[in-house]
Amino acid sequence: MKKTIIFLLILSVFSVRAQKKGKITYELAITKNTEKKKANLSDIFKVEDNALLLNKTEFEVLFDEESAYFPPLLFEDENNTAISHFPLDEEYFISNKEKKAYSPAEYKDEEVLGTISNYKWKTHKESKTIGKFTVYKATTQDYEREITAWYAPELPYSYGPIDIFGLPGLILEVYIKDEILYAYRFKSLEFNDRYKVKPIPDLKKLDEKEMDEYYKDYYRNYYKNLKERLKK
Amino acid sequence: MCQKKIHFACLIFLYTTFLYGQELSGYVTDTLNAPLPNANVIAFSQGDKGSLTYSVSDEKGRYRLVLQKNTIYEIKVSYMGFVPQVFVYEPEKKITSYNFALTPSNELLEGVVVTYQEPIVFKKDTTTYRVEMFATGKERKLHEQLEKLPNVEVDSYGNVSFKGKNVSTLLIENKTFFGGGTQLGVKNIPADAVEKIQFIENYTKVDFLKEVTDSKDIALNIQLKEDKKKFIFGDLQAGYGNKKSHLLHSALFLYSPELSLSYLGDVNNFGKSTFSQEEATRFQGGVSSFIDKSHRTNNLSSFTNDNREVTQSESLLNAINLNLKLNEKTDVSGYVIFHKNDEKVFRKNRYHYLQSDIFEERQHKKQSENNLALFNFEFEFLPKVGTKWIYSVFSNISNSTTETNILSDYQNHNQQVKGHQMPSDVILKQYVEKHQSHHAKLKTTLVINHSLEKKDLKNQWISNEPIFLGIIPLLDESSYDISKFTVVENHQLNWLYKQYRTINNRNHIYISVGDNIEKSNLKTVHYQLIDNKKIHYFSDGKLSGETDYLLNDAFMNFEYKFRIGKWTNRIVNSFHFYYLIHQQFDKETNMNRFLYEPSFFSEYELSTSESIEGSYSYGNEFPKVNELSEFYSLQEFNTLSKGNRLLRNEKHHILNLSYIKSNMYRNYFLGLMFNFTQKSNPISYEITSENVNQIYSVVQLDNPERFWNTNIWLNKKMQNFRFLFSSYVSGFYYNRVTNAERDIITHHKQQVSFGLKSYLSKKYEFTIRYSHQFNQMKTIVKDNFQNQRVFVQSKIVPIKNVTFESIYRWDNLIKEKSKNYSDEWNVSMLYQKEGSPLSLELKAYNLLNAKKSYQKTNSDYLISEQEIYLMYRTVLFSVSYKL
């Protein structure tokens, strides 16, 4: 009897959660990095100045039990060189089960999904409240990026803003230290069954190693083309 | 005659359908079967080398090609981010459909490594045409190339429209050309320098304001051929012909990234127009586009009459355009124009005064000398990303001298009036704009605008009969010499501060505050000259005096823009506090009004190429100084006008609806437009007429004035033909008080035009247009008339190196009992050896030596018919040299 009740309880919890579709809204917050750095390409394109124009940009992540979807933003001002830095103009999918993120890309004349494996998170005991949620601190290093995330274990989804994910609870706030200091701040969280969460497309998935090659190739091409352009 | 033409057109049509029989259609998709719209499908003919046909896929990915019979084609499909595909079409296989499924390409950077050039490239708001794919290579100026592009129209004045909407800004290499007006550019830019033509929709000067300004402007950007940059290019032309007619023309251009300079010069004495009325209004610079109050003046009209309707003309134009990069952060652009023109006009008019039922025959001779100098400089300063300053200064100085000689004949009266006019005008306008993007949710604009205008007008009439005997206390003389002297000074100061707040992607709020002040002073003096020397001022106080005027409009606007899916709405709540004060006869009149002026705009985008738009606005217009001034002003020997100090604001409602659709697959473009305007208490005038004399007194009516019009236009391409259809219908209903009697007046107008354009081959092209206009007016009498116009243009290359061009225009005015037609035929023969910079041209203007053209206008009190005497036949031989 007890077992049946527990089973039913679990089932009901699952069925309720299975129907639950959520939308979390974040806001981009950018601060000028006052530390002196070496001059690099970003300076030529005034990435930081352009980034400041994007301050307070709002974006949404839609999710359900299976996956989360970040729809890319459309920008009218094509001359802003910082958009791709955040990267607000790219599409992202996060799988709850696999704890992996995917972004569509082209690879060897084929449309594929690039994979981002979970970050090596280090969890901390520090906590604070955001809205009505208690959030806990987690940190990680991703290449140049020093990431600090605040996640809410009471929201059992391994999602977060854009390409940040993989903690035992929904990430409500992220601080990133890069060439630019920026944060994805929590604005609102709503649940509604009518939200349309675009499922992860059924395409060939490239693993990290292949993605690394892809990026190397990408930048090799990029700089080559850039040089040619600058020559003109 | 017309019937024959139609037969001829049909014949050509059948002939070409016979030649171009084979159709190939299908879909362009990606590997997942999703349609790829706007993909270029180009068929390269393997027989006739170099000849090609193209199609652009529509929303559903459909394409359709019409191919020549018995010809092998190589069909290439290209799409950004996908690997191009080739399909070889062999006629014997009798394939009628083929689908392309493109695979995504590894090419990561846009626009790099393209094996062949696409005819049309669509990218967001920008459409780029690769000119060589559409042009024959025989074009001499930019407008001839533009006419051959799909969705593009050029009228005879050089105004360009794209998908039916007027192009407002012309850029060369992304830099403004003569303030952005298209006319000077399209008539002067040499065709062989043009590589690509771009149309930019939703164009705005300030990139970061694009998503908040909702600009409907379209810019035309010319990209020059690589080898034309850094070198001087252009044309020099010199010609001489009969009756000492001569022409010197030069258009020189220098373009480099830091500096661009253009010079246009023209001297001619046979009425070849250098620029027209519309173009002149383009040069009314110095007013920020954010200040929407009209600052328009009309002083330029006399410089720009379309000039073959004169009997003699001499004009001189010198114009320089400059763009300069001062440093990384500052750009300067500007232009200087000097224009001088002398002309003689001869017209015979017949007037029917409806109230008194009197007919007047009038001969009108006019000789005028006009001078104009204007400049505009604009500085753009970008201190950092997201901040832009613009300072613009504009000045215009003009004067002219006009001698008129009028012989008026009515009811056995012969009145002879010699007139002398000397208007002079000085304008200085400037503005500063500061635009700033603070962050993604807040952007601001600050504008300060100042303008100053001083107009002097001296008018003199010498008449053998007294003028306005009862009103003007003339001293008895053998001839009456009356003068009017008017001085108008006008200052305007406007400022505006606007905040654009973005709540989220779908909701925007814009708040603005500002103030417009207009201060004017109008002085009028009438006097009589006795014995050619003694000035006699009229004792009647109503004939001389001064009016001071001040209008202040302090306002605040709340604008809310929201988007629901494909539906965009904008609600504007505008609150105005108007204060008007004017003083005349030492009496002061003032008025305060607090007014709410709402407006609403809505747009539904059915697809990227189909949209419905609607807008409504309510507003108030306050009277101008000349409408308030109660002093008499003599306008013409038989016309006197007078203002009214009791005028209030005019209220108006404006409603606009439009539907636009373009379809690349079926190759057509369709537009429908409806417009309705109502003025609830219009400022109008009351006419007191006696014989041929009329006095206009400004009054405010309680009965509304209504105006509506509808416009339809269709542009369809079938094989090598372009079919054009347009129709215009309008109605105008208003009240007029004439000799204390109130009449209701209705005006109706209907116009329909058809056109057929064809580029049959590189050797032959033609355009035929026919338009028919019907006019009906109903007041105490009914008056109807019709206008017909036939326009035929053709260009033939009969033998190598020779181009023959003919432009024929036939106009017919159909009145109750009579028909009056006039025609004009211009023919030219050009010889240019391939690759040679030198060309020779023999051109005849008005080959048939037509003497006059006819015009008719009707209004509630007057029907006027004009015979306009034209410039004599001019045959000119000219030599051009291409740099």
CSV table of N, CA, C and O in Angstrom, one decimal, chain A residues 23 27 45-46 49-50 52-58 60 73-79 106-111 187 203 214 217-219 221-222 225-226 228-229, chain B residues 30-32 81 83 103-110 112-113 123-126 202 207-208 210-211 329 384-387 437-441 443 503-506:
chain,number,residue,atom,x,y,z
A,23,LYS,N,9.1,30.2,-18.5
A,23,LYS,CA,9.8,31.2,-19.2
A,23,LYS,C,10.5,32.1,-18.2
A,23,LYS,O,9.9,32.6,-17.3
A,27,GLU,N,18.2,39.9,-17.7
A,27,GLU,CA,18.6,41.2,-18.2
A,27,GLU,C,20.1,41.2,-18.3
A,27,GLU,O,20.8,40.8,-17.3
A,45,PHE,N,37.6,47.1,-32.8
A,45,PHE,CA,36.2,47.1,-33.1
A,45,PHE,C,35.3,47.8,-32.0
A,45,PHE,O,34.1,47.7,-32.1
A,46,LYS,N,36.0,48.4,-31.1
A,46,LYS,CA,35.3,49.1,-30.0
A,46,LYS,C,34.2,48.2,-29.3
A,46,LYS,O,33.1,48.6,-29.1
A,49,ASP,N,32.8,49.6,-25.9
A,49,ASP,CA,31.9,50.7,-26.1
A,49,ASP,C,30.5,50.3,-26.7
A,49,ASP,O,29.5,50.7,-26.3
A,50,ASN,N,30.6,49.4,-27.7
A,50,ASN,CA,29.4,48.8,-28.3
A,50,ASN,C,28.6,48.0,-27.3
A,50,ASN,O,27.4,48.0,-27.3
A,52,LEU,N,28.4,48.4,-24.1
A,52,LEU,CA,27.6,49.3,-23.2
A,52,LEU,C,26.3,49.7,-23.8
A,52,LEU,O,25.3,49.9,-23.0
A,53,LEU,N,26.2,49.8,-25.1
A,53,LEU,CA,24.9,50.1,-25.7
A,53,LEU,C,23.9,49.0,-25.5
A,53,LEU,O,22.7,49.2,-25.6
A,54,LEU,N,24.4,47.8,-25.3
A,54,LEU,CA,23.5,46.6,-25.1
A,54,LEU,C,23.1,46.4,-23.7
A,54,LEU,O,22.3,45.5,-23.4
A,55,ASN,N,23.6,47.3,-22.8
A,55,ASN,CA,23.3,47.2,-21.4
A,55,ASN,C,21.7,47.2,-21.2
A,55,ASN,O,21.0,47.8,-21.9
A,56,LYS,N,21.2,46.4,-20.3
A,56,LYS,CA,19.8,46.3,-20.0
A,56,LYS,C,19.0,45.5,-21.1
A,56,LYS,O,17.8,45.6,-21.0
A,57,THR,N,19.7,44.9,-22.0
A,57,THR,CA,18.9,44.1,-23.0
A,57,THR,C,18.2,42.9,-22.3
A,57,THR,O,18.9,42.2,-21.5
A,58,GLU,N,17.0,42.7,-22.6
A,58,GLU,CA,16.2,41.6,-21.9
A,58,GLU,C,16.2,40.4,-22.9
A,58,GLU,O,16.1,40.6,-24.1
A,60,GLU,N,14.8,36.0,-23.1
A,60,GLU,CA,14.1,35.0,-22.4
A,60,GLU,C,14.6,33.6,-22.7
A,60,GLU,O,15.3,33.4,-23.8
A,73,LEU,N,18.1,36.8,-30.5
A,73,LEU,CA,17.5,38.2,-30.6
A,73,LEU,C,17.8,38.8,-32.0
A,73,LEU,O,18.9,38.5,-32.5
A,74,LEU,N,16.9,39.6,-32.5
A,74,LEU,CA,17.1,40.3,-33.7
A,74,LEU,C,17.5,41.7,-33.4
A,74,LEU,O,16.9,42.3,-32.6
A,75,PHE,N,18.5,42.2,-34.0
A,75,PHE,CA,18.9,43.6,-33.8
A,75,PHE,C,18.9,44.4,-35.0
A,75,PHE,O,19.2,43.9,-36.1
A,76,GLU,N,18.3,45.6,-34.9
A,76,GLU,CA,18.2,46.5,-36.0
A,76,GLU,C,19.6,47.1,-36.4
A,76,GLU,O,19.9,47.4,-37.5
A,77,ASP,N,20.3,47.4,-35.4
A,77,ASP,CA,21.6,48.1,-35.6
A,77,ASP,C,22.7,47.0,-36.0
A,77,ASP,O,23.2,46.4,-35.1
A,78,GLU,N,22.9,46.9,-37.3
A,78,GLU,CA,23.8,45.8,-37.7
A,78,GLU,C,25.3,46.1,-37.4
A,78,GLU,O,26.2,45.3,-37.5
A,79,ASN,N,25.6,47.4,-37.1
A,79,ASN,CA,26.9,47.8,-36.9
A,79,ASN,C,27.5,47.6,-35.5
A,79,ASN,O,28.6,47.8,-35.2
A,106,GLU,N,27.3,25.0,-39.1
A,106,GLU,CA,27.5,24.3,-40.3
A,106,GLU,C,28.9,23.6,-40.3
A,106,GLU,O,29.9,24.3,-39.9
A,107,TYR,N,29.0,22.4,-40.6
A,107,TYR,CA,30.2,21.7,-40.6
A,107,TYR,C,30.4,20.8,-41.8
A,107,TYR,O,29.5,19.9,-42.0
A,108,LYS,N,31.4,21.0,-42.6
A,108,LYS,CA,31.6,20.2,-43.8
A,108,LYS,C,30.3,20.0,-44.6
A,108,LYS,O,29.8,18.9,-44.8
A,109,ASP,N,29.8,21.2,-45.0
A,109,ASP,CA,28.6,21.2,-45.9
A,109,ASP,C,27.3,20.6,-45.3
A,109,ASP,O,26.5,20.1,-46.0
A,110,GLU,N,27.3,20.5,-43.9
A,110,GLU,CA,26.2,19.8,-43.3
A,110,GLU,C,25.7,20.7,-42.1
A,110,GLU,O,26.5,21.3,-41.4
A,111,GLU,N,24.4,20.7,-41.9
A,111,GLU,CA,23.9,21.4,-40.7
A,111,GLU,C,24.0,20.4,-39.5
A,111,GLU,O,23.5,19.3,-39.6
A,187,LYS,N,15.1,38.6,-14.0
A,187,LYS,CA,14.0,39.6,-14.1
A,187,LYS,C,12.7,39.0,-13.6
A,187,LYS,O,12.0,39.5,-12.7
A,203,LEU,N,19.6,16.5,-35.4
A,203,LEU,CA,20.7,16.6,-36.3
A,203,LEU,C,21.9,15.9,-35.7
A,203,LEU,O,22.0,15.6,-34.5
A,214,TYR,N,36.5,22.6,-35.5
A,214,TYR,CA,35.6,23.5,-36.2
A,214,TYR,C,36.0,24.9,-35.9
A,214,TYR,O,36.1,25.8,-36.8
A,217,ASP,N,39.2,26.1,-37.4
A,217,ASP,CA,39.0,26.3,-38.8
A,217,ASP,C,38.3,27.6,-39.0
A,217,ASP,O,38.7,28.4,-39.9
A,218,TYR,N,37.3,27.8,-38.2
A,218,TYR,CA,36.5,29.0,-38.3
A,218,TYR,C,37.4,30.3,-38.2
A,218,TYR,O,37.4,31.2,-39.0
A,219,TYR,N,38.2,30.3,-37.1
A,219,TYR,CA,39.0,31.5,-36.9
A,219,TYR,C,40.1,31.6,-37.9
A,219,TYR,O,40.5,32.7,-38.2
A,221,ASN,N,39.9,30.8,-41.0
A,221,ASN,CA,39.2,31.5,-42.1
A,221,ASN,C,38.9,32.9,-41.8
A,221,ASN,O,39.1,33.8,-42.6
A,222,TYR,N,38.4,33.2,-40.6
A,222,TYR,CA,38.0,34.5,-40.2
A,222,TYR,C,39.1,35.5,-40.3
A,222,TYR,O,39.0,36.6,-40.9
A,225,ASN,N,40.2,36.1,-43.9
A,225,ASN,CA,39.3,37.0,-44.6
A,225,ASN,C,39.4,38.4,-44.1
A,225,ASN,O,39.3,39.3,-44.8
A,226,LEU,N,39.6,38.5,-42.8
A,226,LEU,CA,39.7,39.8,-42.2
A,226,LEU,C,41.0,40.6,-42.7
A,226,LEU,O,40.9,41.7,-43.1
A,228,GLU,N,42.4,40.0,-45.5
A,228,GLU,CA,42.1,40.4,-46.9
A,228,GLU,C,41.2,41.6,-47.0
A,228,GLU,O,41.4,42.5,-47.8
A,229,ARG,N,40.3,41.7,-46.1
A,229,ARG,CA,39.4,42.8,-46.1
A,229,ARG,C,40.1,44.1,-45.7
A,229,ARG,O,39.9,45.2,-46.3
B,30,ASP,N,16.2,23.8,-48.7
B,30,ASP,CA,17.4,23.3,-48.1
B,30,ASP,C,17.2,21.7,-48.0
B,30,ASP,O,16.2,21.2,-48.5
B,31,THR,N,18.2,21.1,-47.5
B,31,THR,CA,18.1,19.6,-47.4
B,31,THR,C,17.0,19.1,-46.6
B,31,THR,O,16.6,18.0,-46.7
B,32,LEU,N,16.5,19.9,-45.6
B,32,LEU,CA,15.4,19.5,-44.8
B,32,LEU,C,14.0,19.9,-45.4
B,32,LEU,O,13.0,19.9,-44.7
B,81,GLY,N,25.2,31.1,-47.5
B,81,GLY,CA,25.3,30.1,-46.5
B,81,GLY,C,25.1,28.7,-47.0
B,81,GLY,O,25.1,27.7,-46.3
B,83,VAL,N,25.8,25.8,-50.5
B,83,VAL,CA,26.6,25.5,-51.6
B,83,VAL,C,25.8,25.8,-52.9
B,83,VAL,O,24.7,25.2,-53.1
B,103,THR,N,22.6,22.3,-50.0
B,103,THR,CA,23.2,21.9,-48.7
B,103,THR,C,23.9,23.1,-48.1
B,103,THR,O,24.5,23.9,-48.9
B,104,PRO,N,23.9,23.2,-46.8
B,104,PRO,CA,24.6,24.3,-46.1
B,104,PRO,C,26.1,24.3,-46.4
B,104,PRO,O,26.7,23.2,-46.6
B,105,SER,N,26.7,25.5,-46.5
B,105,SER,CA,28.1,25.5,-46.9
B,105,SER,C,28.9,25.7,-45.7
B,105,SER,O,28.5,26.2,-44.6
B,106,ASN,N,30.2,25.4,-45.8
B,106,ASN,CA,31.1,25.6,-44.8
B,106,ASN,C,31.7,27.0,-44.7
B,106,ASN,O,32.4,27.4,-43.9
B,107,GLU,N,31.3,27.7,-45.8
B,107,GLU,CA,31.8,29.1,-45.9
B,107,GLU,C,31.2,29.9,-44.7
B,107,GLU,O,30.0,30.1,-44.6
B,108,LEU,N,32.1,30.4,-43.9
B,108,LEU,CA,31.6,31.0,-42.6
B,108,LEU,C,31.5,32.5,-42.7
B,108,LEU,O,30.7,33.0,-42.0
B,109,LEU,N,32.2,33.1,-43.5
B,109,LEU,CA,32.1,34.6,-43.6
B,109,LEU,C,31.2,35.0,-44.8
B,109,LEU,O,31.4,34.5,-45.9
B,110,GLU,N,30.3,35.8,-44.5
B,110,GLU,CA,29.3,36.2,-45.6
B,110,GLU,C,30.0,36.9,-46.7
B,110,GLU,O,31.0,37.7,-46.5
B,112,VAL,N,32.1,36.2,-49.0
B,112,VAL,CA,33.4,35.9,-49.4
B,112,VAL,C,33.4,34.7,-50.4
B,112,VAL,O,32.6,33.8,-50.2
B,113,VAL,N,34.3,34.8,-51.3
B,113,VAL,CA,34.4,33.7,-52.3
B,113,VAL,C,33.1,33.4,-53.0
B,113,VAL,O,32.4,32.5,-52.6
B,123,LYS,N,19.3,41.5,-48.3
B,123,LYS,CA,19.8,41.3,-46.9
B,123,LYS,C,19.0,42.3,-46.0
B,123,LYS,O,19.2,43.5,-46.1
B,124,LYS,N,18.2,41.7,-45.2
B,124,LYS,CA,17.4,42.5,-44.3
B,124,LYS,C,16.7,43.7,-45.0
B,124,LYS,O,15.8,43.5,-45.8
B,125,ASP,N,17.1,44.9,-44.8
B,125,ASP,CA,16.4,46.1,-45.4
B,125,ASP,C,17.1,46.5,-46.7
B,125,ASP,O,16.7,47.5,-47.3
B,126,THR,N,18.1,45.8,-47.1
B,126,THR,CA,18.9,46.2,-48.3
B,126,THR,C,18.7,45.3,-49.5
B,126,THR,O,18.9,44.1,-49.3
B,202,ASN,N,13.8,51.6,-44.6
B,202,ASN,CA,13.8,52.1,-43.2
B,202,ASN,C,15.2,52.8,-43.0
B,202,ASN,O,15.8,52.5,-42.0
B,207,ASP,N,22.4,55.0,-36.9
B,207,ASP,CA,22.2,53.6,-36.8
B,207,ASP,C,21.5,53.1,-35.5
B,207,ASP,O,20.6,52.3,-35.6
B,208,PHE,N,22.0,53.6,-34.4
B,208,PHE,CA,21.5,53.1,-33.2
B,208,PHE,C,20.0,53.5,-32.8
B,208,PHE,O,19.4,53.1,-31.9
B,210,LYS,N,17.7,53.1,-35.1
B,210,LYS,CA,16.9,52.5,-36.2
B,210,LYS,C,15.6,51.8,-35.7
B,210,LYS,O,14.5,51.9,-36.2
B,211,GLU,N,15.8,51.1,-34.6
B,211,GLU,CA,14.6,50.3,-34.1
B,211,GLU,C,13.6,51.2,-33.4
B,211,GLU,O,12.4,50.8,-33.2
B,329,LYS,N,36.6,60.9,-36.2
B,329,LYS,CA,35.3,61.1,-35.5
B,329,LYS,C,34.4,62.1,-36.3
B,329,LYS,O,33.3,62.3,-35.9
B,384,LYS,N,32.0,59.1,-29.3
B,384,LYS,CA,32.2,57.7,-28.9
B,384,LYS,C,31.0,56.9,-29.4
B,384,LYS,O,30.0,57.5,-29.9
B,385,VAL,N,31.2,55.6,-29.3
B,385,VAL,CA,30.1,54.7,-29.8
B,385,VAL,C,28.8,55.1,-29.1
B,385,VAL,O,28.8,55.2,-27.9
B,386,GLY,N,27.7,55.2,-29.8
B,386,GLY,CA,26.4,55.5,-29.2
B,386,GLY,C,26.1,56.9,-29.0
B,386,GLY,O,25.1,57.3,-28.4
B,387,THR,N,27.0,57.8,-29.5
B,387,THR,CA,26.7,59.3,-29.4
B,387,THR,C,27.0,59.9,-30.7
B,387,THR,O,28.0,59.6,-31.3
B,437,SER,N,22.7,56.8,-27.3
B,437,SER,CA,22.1,55.5,-26.8
B,437,SER,C,22.8,55.3,-25.5
B,437,SER,O,24.0,55.1,-25.4
B,438,HIS,N,22.0,55.3,-24.4
B,438,HIS,CA,22.5,55.1,-23.1
B,438,HIS,C,22.7,53.7,-22.7
B,438,HIS,O,23.8,53.3,-22.3
B,439,HIS,N,21.7,52.9,-23.0
B,439,HIS,CA,21.8,51.4,-22.9
B,439,HIS,C,20.7,50.9,-23.7
B,439,HIS,O,20.0,51.6,-24.4
B,440,ALA,N,20.5,49.5,-23.7
B,440,ALA,CA,19.5,48.9,-24.6
B,440,ALA,C,18.1,49.4,-24.4
B,440,ALA,O,17.2,49.3,-25.2
B,441,LYS,N,17.8,50.1,-23.2
B,441,LYS,CA,16.4,50.5,-23.0
B,441,LYS,C,16.2,52.0,-23.0
B,441,LYS,O,15.1,52.4,-22.7
B,443,LYS,N,17.3,55.6,-25.1
B,443,LYS,CA,18.0,56.4,-26.1
B,443,LYS,C,17.4,57.8,-26.1
B,443,LYS,O,16.2,58.0,-25.7
B,503,ILE,N,10.5,49.0,-23.2
B,503,ILE,CA,10.1,48.1,-22.0
B,503,ILE,C,10.6,46.7,-22.3
B,503,ILE,O,11.3,46.1,-21.5
B,504,ASN,N,10.2,46.2,-23.4
B,504,ASN,CA,10.8,44.9,-23.9
B,504,ASN,C,10.7,45.0,-25.5
B,504,ASN,O,10.3,46.0,-26.0
B,505,ASN,N,11.0,43.8,-26.1
B,505,ASN,CA,11.0,43.8,-27.6
B,505,ASN,C,9.7,44.2,-28.2
B,505,ASN,O,9.6,44.7,-29.3
B,506,ARG,N,8.6,44.1,-27.4
B,506,ARG,CA,7.3,44.3,-28.0
B,506,ARG,C,6.7,45.6,-27.6
B,506,ARG,O,5.7,46.1,-28.1
